[in-house]
Coordinates of C-alpha atoms and ligand atoms in Angstrom, one line a residue:
M13 CA -116.5 23.7 -79.7
K14 CA -119.7 24.2 -81.5
I15 CA -121.8 22.2 -84.0
L16 CA -123.9 23.8 -86.3
G17 CA -127.6 22.0 -87.6
I18 CA -128.5 23.5 -91.1
S19 CA -131.9 22.2 -92.4
G20 CA -132.4 23.5 -96.1
S21 CA -135.6 23.5 -96.0
P22 CA -138.1 26.2 -96.4
R23 CA -140.7 25.1 -94.0
K24 CA -140.7 23.7 -90.2
A25 CA -141.7 20.2 -91.2
A26 CA -139.7 17.1 -91.6
T27 CA -136.2 18.1 -91.9
E28 CA -136.0 20.4 -88.9
Y29 CA -137.3 18.3 -86.9
V30 CA -134.6 16.2 -88.1
V31 CA -131.9 18.6 -87.8
K32 CA -133.1 19.5 -84.2
E33 CA -132.9 15.8 -83.1
A34 CA -129.4 15.0 -84.9
L35 CA -128.1 18.0 -82.5
N36 CA -130.1 16.2 -79.3
E37 CA -128.5 13.5 -79.9
I38 CA -124.8 14.7 -79.8
Q39 CA -125.8 17.2 -77.1
K40 CA -126.9 14.0 -74.7
K41 CA -124.0 12.3 -75.6
Y42 CA -121.2 15.4 -75.6
P43 CA -123.1 17.8 -73.5
D44 CA -119.9 20.3 -73.5
I45 CA -120.5 20.8 -77.5
E46 CA -122.0 23.4 -78.0
T47 CA -124.8 23.3 -81.1
E48 CA -126.8 25.1 -82.9
Y49 CA -129.8 25.6 -85.3
M50 CA -129.6 27.3 -88.5
S51 CA -131.9 27.8 -90.8
L52 CA -132.8 28.7 -94.5
R53 CA -136.1 29.0 -94.2
G54 CA -137.6 32.9 -94.7
K55 CA -134.0 33.5 -95.6
K56 CA -133.9 36.3 -98.5
L57 CA -130.9 33.2 -100.7
A58 CA -130.4 34.7 -104.0
P59 CA -128.3 32.2 -106.3
C60 CA -124.6 33.2 -107.8
T61 CA -125.0 35.7 -110.3
H62 CA -121.0 34.4 -111.4
C63 CA -120.2 38.3 -111.8
D64 CA -117.2 38.0 -109.9
Y65 CA -117.0 40.9 -107.2
C66 CA -115.9 39.3 -104.9
K67 CA -112.9 37.7 -106.5
R68 CA -112.1 40.6 -108.5
K69 CA -112.1 43.1 -105.0
K70 CA -111.1 40.2 -102.7
D71 CA -114.4 41.0 -100.5
W72 CA -117.4 39.5 -100.0
C73 CA -120.4 38.8 -102.5
I74 CA -122.5 42.6 -103.5
I75 CA -125.4 40.2 -103.4
K76 CA -127.8 42.2 -100.5
D77 CA -129.1 39.5 -99.2
D78 CA -128.7 37.4 -96.3
G79 CA -126.2 34.7 -97.5
N80 CA -123.1 36.7 -96.0
A81 CA -124.7 36.9 -93.0
L82 CA -125.7 32.9 -92.8
I83 CA -122.0 32.3 -94.4
K84 CA -119.7 34.0 -92.0
Q85 CA -123.0 33.0 -88.7
M86 CA -120.9 28.3 -90.4
I87 CA -117.0 30.1 -90.4
E88 CA -118.2 30.7 -86.2
A89 CA -118.9 26.4 -86.0
D90 CA -116.4 23.7 -86.0
A91 CA -118.6 21.6 -87.8
F92 CA -122.0 20.9 -89.6
V93 CA -125.1 18.7 -89.7
I94 CA -126.8 19.4 -92.9
G95 CA -129.7 18.4 -93.6
T96 CA -132.1 18.6 -96.8
P97 CA -135.9 18.3 -98.2
V98 CA -135.3 16.5 -101.5
Y99 CA -136.4 18.1 -103.6
V100 CA -136.4 16.6 -107.8
M101 CA -133.8 14.0 -106.5
E102 CA -132.0 16.1 -105.4
P103 CA -130.6 19.7 -102.2
T104 CA -133.8 22.4 -102.4
P105 CA -132.5 25.5 -104.0
Q106 CA -132.0 27.2 -101.3
M107 CA -129.0 25.0 -99.9
M108 CA -127.7 24.8 -104.0
A109 CA -127.7 28.7 -103.3
L110 CA -126.4 29.3 -99.8
F111 CA -123.5 27.0 -101.6
S112 CA -122.9 28.6 -105.2
R113 CA -122.4 31.6 -102.8
M114 CA -119.3 30.4 -101.5
R115 CA -117.4 32.3 -103.9
P116 CA -115.5 34.4 -101.2
I117 CA -114.7 31.7 -99.6
H118 CA -112.9 30.2 -102.7
H119 CA -111.1 33.7 -103.5
V120 CA -110.5 35.8 -100.2
F121 CA -110.8 33.4 -97.5
P122 CA -110.0 30.2 -98.3
E123 CA -109.4 29.1 -94.7
A124 CA -112.0 29.8 -93.5
L125 CA -113.4 27.0 -93.5
R126 CA -111.0 24.8 -93.8
N127 CA -110.6 21.3 -91.7
K128 CA -114.0 22.6 -90.5
L129 CA -115.7 18.7 -90.0
G130 CA -120.1 17.5 -91.9
V131 CA -122.0 15.4 -92.4
S132 CA -125.2 15.3 -94.7
L133 CA -129.0 14.5 -94.1
A134 CA -131.7 13.8 -97.1
V135 CA -135.4 14.0 -96.6
G136 CA -137.3 13.3 -99.0
G137 CA -141.2 12.4 -99.2
A138 CA -140.9 8.7 -100.8
R139 CA -138.6 5.9 -100.1
N140 CA -136.7 5.7 -102.7
G141 CA -137.0 9.1 -103.5
G142 CA -133.1 10.4 -104.5
Q143 CA -132.4 10.7 -100.8
E144 CA -128.3 8.7 -101.8
L145 CA -128.2 11.7 -104.8
A146 CA -128.9 14.2 -102.8
V147 CA -126.3 13.3 -100.2
N148 CA -123.9 12.8 -102.8
A149 CA -124.6 16.6 -104.1
L150 CA -124.5 17.9 -100.5
N151 CA -121.6 15.6 -99.2
N152 CA -119.7 17.0 -103.0
M153 CA -121.0 20.4 -102.0
M154 CA -118.9 20.4 -98.2
L155 CA -115.8 19.4 -100.3
T156 CA -115.4 21.7 -102.8
R157 CA -116.0 24.7 -99.9
G158 CA -112.4 23.0 -97.7
I159 CA -115.1 21.0 -95.5
N160 CA -114.5 17.0 -94.5
V161 CA -117.0 14.8 -94.9
I162 CA -117.2 12.5 -91.7
S163 CA -119.8 9.3 -92.9
N164 CA -120.6 6.8 -91.4
E165 CA -120.5 2.5 -90.7
V166 CA -122.8 0.0 -93.0
F167 CA -126.4 1.1 -92.4
G168 CA -125.2 4.9 -92.8
Y169 CA -122.6 4.9 -94.9
H170 CA -122.5 8.3 -97.3
G171 CA -125.0 10.2 -95.0
G172 CA -128.4 9.7 -93.0
K173 CA -131.8 9.1 -94.9
I174 CA -134.7 10.0 -93.8
W175 CA -138.8 8.8 -95.6
S176 CA -140.7 11.5 -94.2
Q177 CA -143.8 10.8 -96.2
D178 CA -144.5 14.1 -96.8
N179 CA -145.8 14.0 -93.2
G180 CA -143.2 16.5 -91.1
G181 CA -141.1 16.0 -88.5
K182 CA -143.9 13.1 -87.4
G183 CA -143.8 11.2 -90.8
A184 CA -139.5 11.5 -90.2
G185 CA -140.0 10.8 -86.3
D186 CA -141.7 7.6 -87.5
D187 CA -138.9 6.4 -90.0
T188 CA -137.2 4.6 -87.7
V189 CA -135.1 2.9 -89.7
G190 CA -133.3 6.6 -91.6
M191 CA -133.3 7.9 -88.3
K192 CA -131.0 5.6 -87.1
T193 CA -129.0 6.4 -89.9
V194 CA -129.0 9.3 -88.2
T195 CA -128.3 9.5 -85.2
D196 CA -125.4 7.3 -86.0
L197 CA -123.8 9.5 -89.0
V198 CA -124.2 12.8 -86.5
L199 CA -122.6 11.3 -82.5
K200 CA -119.6 10.2 -85.6
L201 CA -119.2 13.8 -86.4
A202 CA -118.9 14.6 -82.9
E203 CA -116.4 11.7 -81.7
N204 CA -114.5 13.2 -85.3
A205 CA -114.6 16.9 -83.9
L206 CA -113.7 15.4 -80.0
I207 CA -110.1 14.3 -81.8
Y208 CA -110.0 16.5 -84.3
E209 CA -110.0 20.0 -81.9
A210 CA -107.6 17.3 -79.2
G211 CA -105.1 17.1 -82.4
K212 CA -105.0 20.9 -83.0
I213 CA -104.1 21.6 -79.1
A214 CA -101.2 18.7 -78.9
L215 CA -100.0 20.2 -82.6
A216 CA -100.6 23.8 -81.3
Q217 CA -97.6 22.2 -78.8
S218 CA -95.6 20.1 -80.3
N219 CA -95.6 23.2 -82.0
D220 CA -94.4 25.8 -79.4
C221 CA -91.4 22.9 -78.1
R222 CA -89.6 23.1 -81.4
Ligands
FMN325 C1 -141.0 21.2 -104.7 C2 -140.4 19.4 -104.3 C3 -139.8 18.4 -104.9 C4 -139.8 17.7 -104.9 N1 -139.3 16.8 -104.5 C5 -138.8 15.7 -103.9 C6 -137.9 14.2 -104.5 O1 -137.4 13.7 -105.5 N2 -137.9 13.4 -104.0 C7 -138.6 12.6 -103.3 O2 -138.6 11.2 -101.5 N3 -139.4 13.9 -101.8 C8 -139.8 14.8 -102.6 N4 -140.2 15.9 -102.6 C9 -141.6 15.9 -101.1 C10 -140.5 16.7 -100.5 O3 -138.7 16.0 -100.6 C11 -140.7 15.8 -98.4 O4 -141.6 16.3 -98.3 C12 -139.9 16.8 -97.6 O5 -140.0 16.2 -96.6 C13 -140.1 18.1 -96.8 O6 -139.4 18.2 -95.9 P1 -139.1 19.2 -95.0 O7 -141.2 18.5 -94.8 O8 -138.8 19.5 -94.3 O9 -139.8 20.7 -95.9 C14 -140.3 17.1 -103.0 C15 -141.5 18.4 -102.7 C16 -140.9 19.6 -103.6 C17 -142.2 20.5 -103.2

Protein backbone atom coordinates (compact mmCIF):
# COMPACT_ATOMS: atom_id res chain seq x y z
CA MET A 1 0.00 0.00 0.00
CA LYS A 2 1.60 3.23 -1.14
CA ILE A 3 0.23 6.77 -0.97
CA LEU A 4 1.92 9.27 -3.27
CA GLY A 5 1.85 12.97 -2.41
CA ILE A 6 2.20 15.25 -5.42
CA SER A 7 3.02 18.96 -5.29
CA GLY A 8 2.16 21.00 -8.37
CA SER A 9 4.24 23.97 -7.25
CA PRO A 10 7.37 25.04 -9.12
CA ARG A 11 8.83 25.99 -5.72
CA LYS A 12 9.87 24.44 -2.43
CA ALA A 13 7.34 26.43 -0.44
CA ALA A 14 3.75 26.29 0.86
CA THR A 15 2.39 23.40 -1.21
CA GLU A 16 5.43 21.25 -0.54
CA TYR A 17 4.95 21.92 3.17
CA VAL A 18 1.25 21.04 3.04
CA VAL A 19 1.69 17.83 1.02
CA LYS A 20 4.58 16.66 3.23
CA GLU A 21 2.56 17.42 6.37
CA ALA A 22 -0.31 15.39 4.90
CA LEU A 23 2.03 12.43 4.33
CA ASN A 24 3.41 12.81 7.89
CA GLU A 25 -0.10 12.66 9.32
CA ILE A 26 -0.79 9.46 7.38
CA GLN A 27 2.48 7.92 8.60
CA LYS A 28 1.76 8.83 12.22
CA LYS A 29 -1.63 7.11 12.22
CA TYR A 30 -0.85 4.29 9.78
CA PRO A 31 2.87 3.45 10.04
CA ASP A 32 2.46 0.42 7.75
CA ILE A 33 1.41 2.59 4.82
CA GLU A 34 4.33 3.58 2.60
CA THR A 35 4.33 7.24 1.58
CA GLU A 36 6.27 8.90 -1.21
CA TYR A 37 6.62 12.53 -2.27
CA MET A 38 6.71 13.71 -5.87
CA SER A 39 7.20 17.32 -6.91
CA LEU A 40 6.67 18.94 -10.28
CA ARG A 41 9.31 21.52 -9.31
CA GLY A 42 12.12 21.61 -11.86
CA LYS A 43 10.49 18.99 -14.05
CA LYS A 44 10.36 19.35 -17.82
CA LEU A 45 6.67 18.88 -18.48
CA ALA A 46 5.02 20.15 -21.63
CA PRO A 47 1.26 19.99 -22.09
CA CYS A 48 -0.37 17.54 -24.50
CA THR A 49 -0.39 18.81 -28.11
CA HIS A 50 -3.16 16.46 -29.26
CA CYS A 51 -0.88 14.92 -31.91
CA ASP A 52 -2.65 11.59 -31.31
CA TYR A 53 0.63 9.66 -31.38
CA CYS A 54 -0.42 7.66 -28.31
CA LYS A 55 -3.80 6.89 -29.84
CA ARG A 56 -2.42 5.87 -33.24
CA LYS A 57 0.65 3.96 -32.04
CA LYS A 58 -0.83 2.61 -28.83
CA ASP A 59 2.22 3.86 -27.00
CA TRP A 60 3.40 6.31 -24.38
CA CYS A 61 3.62 10.01 -25.25
CA ILE A 62 6.21 10.91 -27.88
CA ILE A 63 7.23 14.15 -26.09
CA LYS A 64 10.71 13.65 -24.65
CA ASP A 65 10.50 15.17 -21.21
CA ASP A 66 9.65 14.03 -17.66
CA GLY A 67 5.93 13.45 -18.33
CA ASN A 68 5.93 9.69 -18.96
CA ALA A 69 8.17 8.96 -15.96
CA LEU A 70 5.96 11.02 -13.63
CA ILE A 71 2.85 9.19 -14.82
CA LYS A 72 4.56 5.80 -14.43
CA GLN A 73 5.46 6.80 -10.87
CA MET A 74 1.77 7.46 -10.26
CA ILE A 75 0.83 4.05 -11.62
CA GLU A 76 3.04 2.45 -8.93
CA ALA A 77 0.98 4.06 -6.14
CA ASP A 78 -2.40 3.05 -4.73
CA ALA A 79 -3.65 6.48 -3.70
CA PHE A 80 -2.80 10.15 -4.18
CA VAL A 81 -2.67 13.33 -2.16
CA ILE A 82 -2.61 15.94 -4.91
CA GLY A 83 -1.74 19.48 -3.89
CA THR A 84 -1.53 22.58 -6.04
CA PRO A 85 -0.94 26.26 -5.52
CA VAL A 86 -3.81 28.37 -6.84
CA TYR A 87 -2.74 30.26 -9.96
CA VAL A 88 -5.37 32.62 -11.39
CA MET A 89 -8.03 30.65 -9.50
CA GLU A 90 -6.97 27.33 -11.05
CA PRO A 91 -4.36 24.61 -10.44
CA THR A 92 -0.90 25.49 -11.75
CA PRO A 93 -0.10 25.05 -15.46
CA GLN A 94 2.39 22.35 -14.35
CA MET A 95 -0.40 20.34 -12.74
CA MET A 96 -2.72 20.86 -15.70
CA ALA A 97 0.10 19.70 -18.01
CA LEU A 98 0.61 16.52 -15.98
CA PHE A 99 -3.04 15.55 -16.31
CA SER A 100 -3.26 16.52 -19.98
CA ARG A 101 -0.31 14.20 -20.64
CA MET A 102 -2.32 11.24 -19.33
CA ARG A 103 -3.99 10.61 -22.69
CA PRO A 104 -2.04 7.34 -23.07
CA ILE A 105 -3.91 6.17 -19.95
CA HIS A 106 -7.14 6.77 -21.83
CA HIS A 107 -6.08 5.30 -25.16
CA VAL A 108 -3.53 2.64 -24.30
CA PHE A 109 -3.56 1.66 -20.63
CA PRO A 110 -7.15 2.24 -19.47
CA GLU A 111 -6.74 0.07 -16.36
CA ALA A 112 -3.59 1.80 -15.14
CA LEU A 113 -5.15 4.31 -12.74
CA ARG A 114 -8.58 2.69 -12.47
CA ASN A 115 -9.72 2.19 -8.89
CA LYS A 116 -6.96 4.21 -7.34
CA LEU A 117 -8.07 6.81 -4.80
CA GLY A 118 -7.24 10.49 -4.50
CA VAL A 119 -7.81 13.71 -2.60
CA SER A 120 -7.24 17.32 -3.60
CA LEU A 121 -5.53 20.16 -1.74
CA ALA A 122 -5.32 23.78 -2.93
CA VAL A 123 -3.04 26.43 -1.44
CA GLY A 124 -3.87 30.06 -2.22
CA GLY A 125 -2.21 33.32 -1.25
CA ALA A 126 -5.61 34.92 -0.65
CA ARG A 127 -8.07 33.59 1.90
CA ASN A 128 -10.76 33.18 -0.73
CA GLY A 129 -8.52 33.13 -3.78
CA GLY A 130 -10.05 30.25 -5.71
CA GLN A 131 -9.12 27.25 -3.55
CA GLU A 132 -12.60 25.80 -4.05
CA LEU A 133 -12.32 26.15 -7.82
CA ALA A 134 -8.85 24.62 -7.82
CA VAL A 135 -9.93 21.55 -5.83
CA ASN A 136 -12.93 21.18 -8.15
CA ALA A 137 -10.56 21.19 -11.12
CA LEU A 138 -8.22 18.66 -9.46
CA ASN A 139 -11.14 16.41 -8.57
CA ASN A 140 -12.44 16.55 -12.13
CA MET A 141 -8.99 15.81 -13.54
CA MET A 142 -8.73 12.74 -11.32
CA LEU A 143 -12.20 11.58 -12.33
CA THR A 144 -11.29 11.81 -16.02
CA ARG A 145 -8.42 9.40 -15.41
CA GLY A 146 -10.37 6.81 -13.42
CA ILE A 147 -9.17 7.88 -9.97
CA ASN A 148 -11.93 7.74 -7.34
CA VAL A 149 -12.10 10.97 -5.38
CA ILE A 150 -12.48 10.78 -1.61
CA SER A 151 -14.49 13.57 -0.03
CA ASN A 152 -14.57 14.80 3.52
CA GLU A 153 -17.36 15.49 5.94
CA VAL A 154 -18.39 18.92 7.21
CA PHE A 155 -15.62 21.56 7.12
CA GLY A 156 -13.60 19.56 4.58
CA TYR A 157 -16.10 18.79 1.87
CA HIS A 158 -14.45 18.22 -1.49
CA GLY A 159 -10.84 19.06 -0.70
CA GLY A 160 -8.33 20.74 1.62
CA LYS A 161 -8.19 24.51 1.28
CA ILE A 162 -5.23 26.39 2.68
CA TRP A 163 -4.45 30.08 2.92
CA SER A 164 -0.68 30.62 2.75
CA GLN A 165 -0.82 34.45 2.87
CA ASP A 166 1.91 34.21 0.21
CA ASN A 167 4.24 33.24 3.01
CA GLY A 168 5.45 29.77 2.09
CA GLY A 169 5.31 26.86 4.54
CA LYS A 170 5.15 29.22 7.53
CA GLY A 171 2.02 30.89 6.17
CA ALA A 172 0.39 27.56 5.36
CA GLY A 173 1.22 26.16 8.80
CA ASP A 174 -0.29 29.24 10.44
CA ASP A 175 -3.62 28.44 8.78
CA THR A 176 -4.62 25.92 11.43
CA VAL A 177 -8.20 25.76 10.18
CA GLY A 178 -7.06 25.01 6.63
CA MET A 179 -4.50 22.47 7.82
CA LYS A 180 -7.23 20.67 9.78
CA THR A 181 -9.14 20.20 6.52
CA VAL A 182 -5.98 18.58 5.15
CA THR A 183 -5.46 16.22 8.09
CA ASP A 184 -9.09 15.08 8.22
CA LEU A 185 -9.18 14.49 4.51
CA VAL A 186 -5.93 12.56 4.14
CA LEU A 187 -6.69 10.31 7.11
CA LYS A 188 -10.00 9.47 5.48
CA LEU A 189 -8.10 8.74 2.27
CA ALA A 190 -5.75 6.37 4.12
CA GLU A 191 -8.65 4.63 5.85
CA ASN A 192 -10.45 4.17 2.52
CA ALA A 193 -7.28 2.92 0.85
CA LEU A 194 -6.88 0.25 3.55
CA ILE A 195 -10.53 -0.79 3.26
CA TYR A 196 -10.13 -0.96 -0.48
CA GLU A 197 -6.99 -3.08 -0.20
CA ALA A 198 -8.74 -5.51 2.16
CA GLY A 199 -11.72 -5.63 -0.21
CA LYS A 200 -9.50 -6.46 -3.19
CA ILE A 201 -7.92 -9.37 -1.26
CA ALA A 202 -11.36 -10.64 -0.16
CA LEU A 203 -12.65 -10.41 -3.71
CA ALA A 204 -9.68 -12.34 -5.09
CA GLN A 205 -10.15 -15.03 -2.46
CA SER A 206 -13.85 -15.38 -3.19
CA ASN A 207 -13.09 -15.60 -6.92
CA ASP A 208 -10.55 -18.39 -6.17
CA CYS A 209 -13.23 -20.31 -4.29
CA ARG A 210 -15.63 -20.29 -7.22
C1 LIG B 1 0.95 33.36 -11.33
C2 LIG B 1 0.33 33.31 -9.96
C3 LIG B 1 -1.03 33.38 -9.82
C4 LIG B 1 -1.62 33.32 -8.57
N1 LIG B 1 -2.98 33.36 -8.47
C5 LIG B 1 -3.57 33.25 -7.27
C6 LIG B 1 -4.99 33.21 -7.16
O1 LIG B 1 -5.73 33.29 -8.15
N2 LIG B 1 -5.52 33.07 -5.93
C7 LIG B 1 -4.75 32.99 -4.80
O2 LIG B 1 -5.29 32.84 -3.70
N3 LIG B 1 -3.39 33.01 -4.88
C8 LIG B 1 -2.79 33.12 -6.07
N4 LIG B 1 -1.42 33.11 -6.16
C9 LIG B 1 -0.63 32.97 -4.94
C10 LIG B 1 -0.22 31.50 -4.67
O3 LIG B 1 -1.32 30.64 -4.83
C11 LIG B 1 0.29 31.32 -3.24
O4 LIG B 1 1.37 32.16 -2.98
C12 LIG B 1 0.67 29.90 -2.97
O5 LIG B 1 0.93 29.73 -1.61
C13 LIG B 1 1.91 29.48 -3.76
O6 LIG B 1 2.21 28.15 -3.48
P1 LIG B 1 3.74 27.67 -3.27
O7 LIG B 1 4.25 28.49 -2.12
O8 LIG B 1 3.65 26.23 -2.97
O9 LIG B 1 4.45 27.93 -4.54
C14 LIG B 1 -0.81 33.18 -7.40
C15 LIG B 1 0.58 33.13 -7.55
C16 LIG B 1 1.15 33.17 -8.80
C17 LIG B 1 2.65 33.09 -8.95
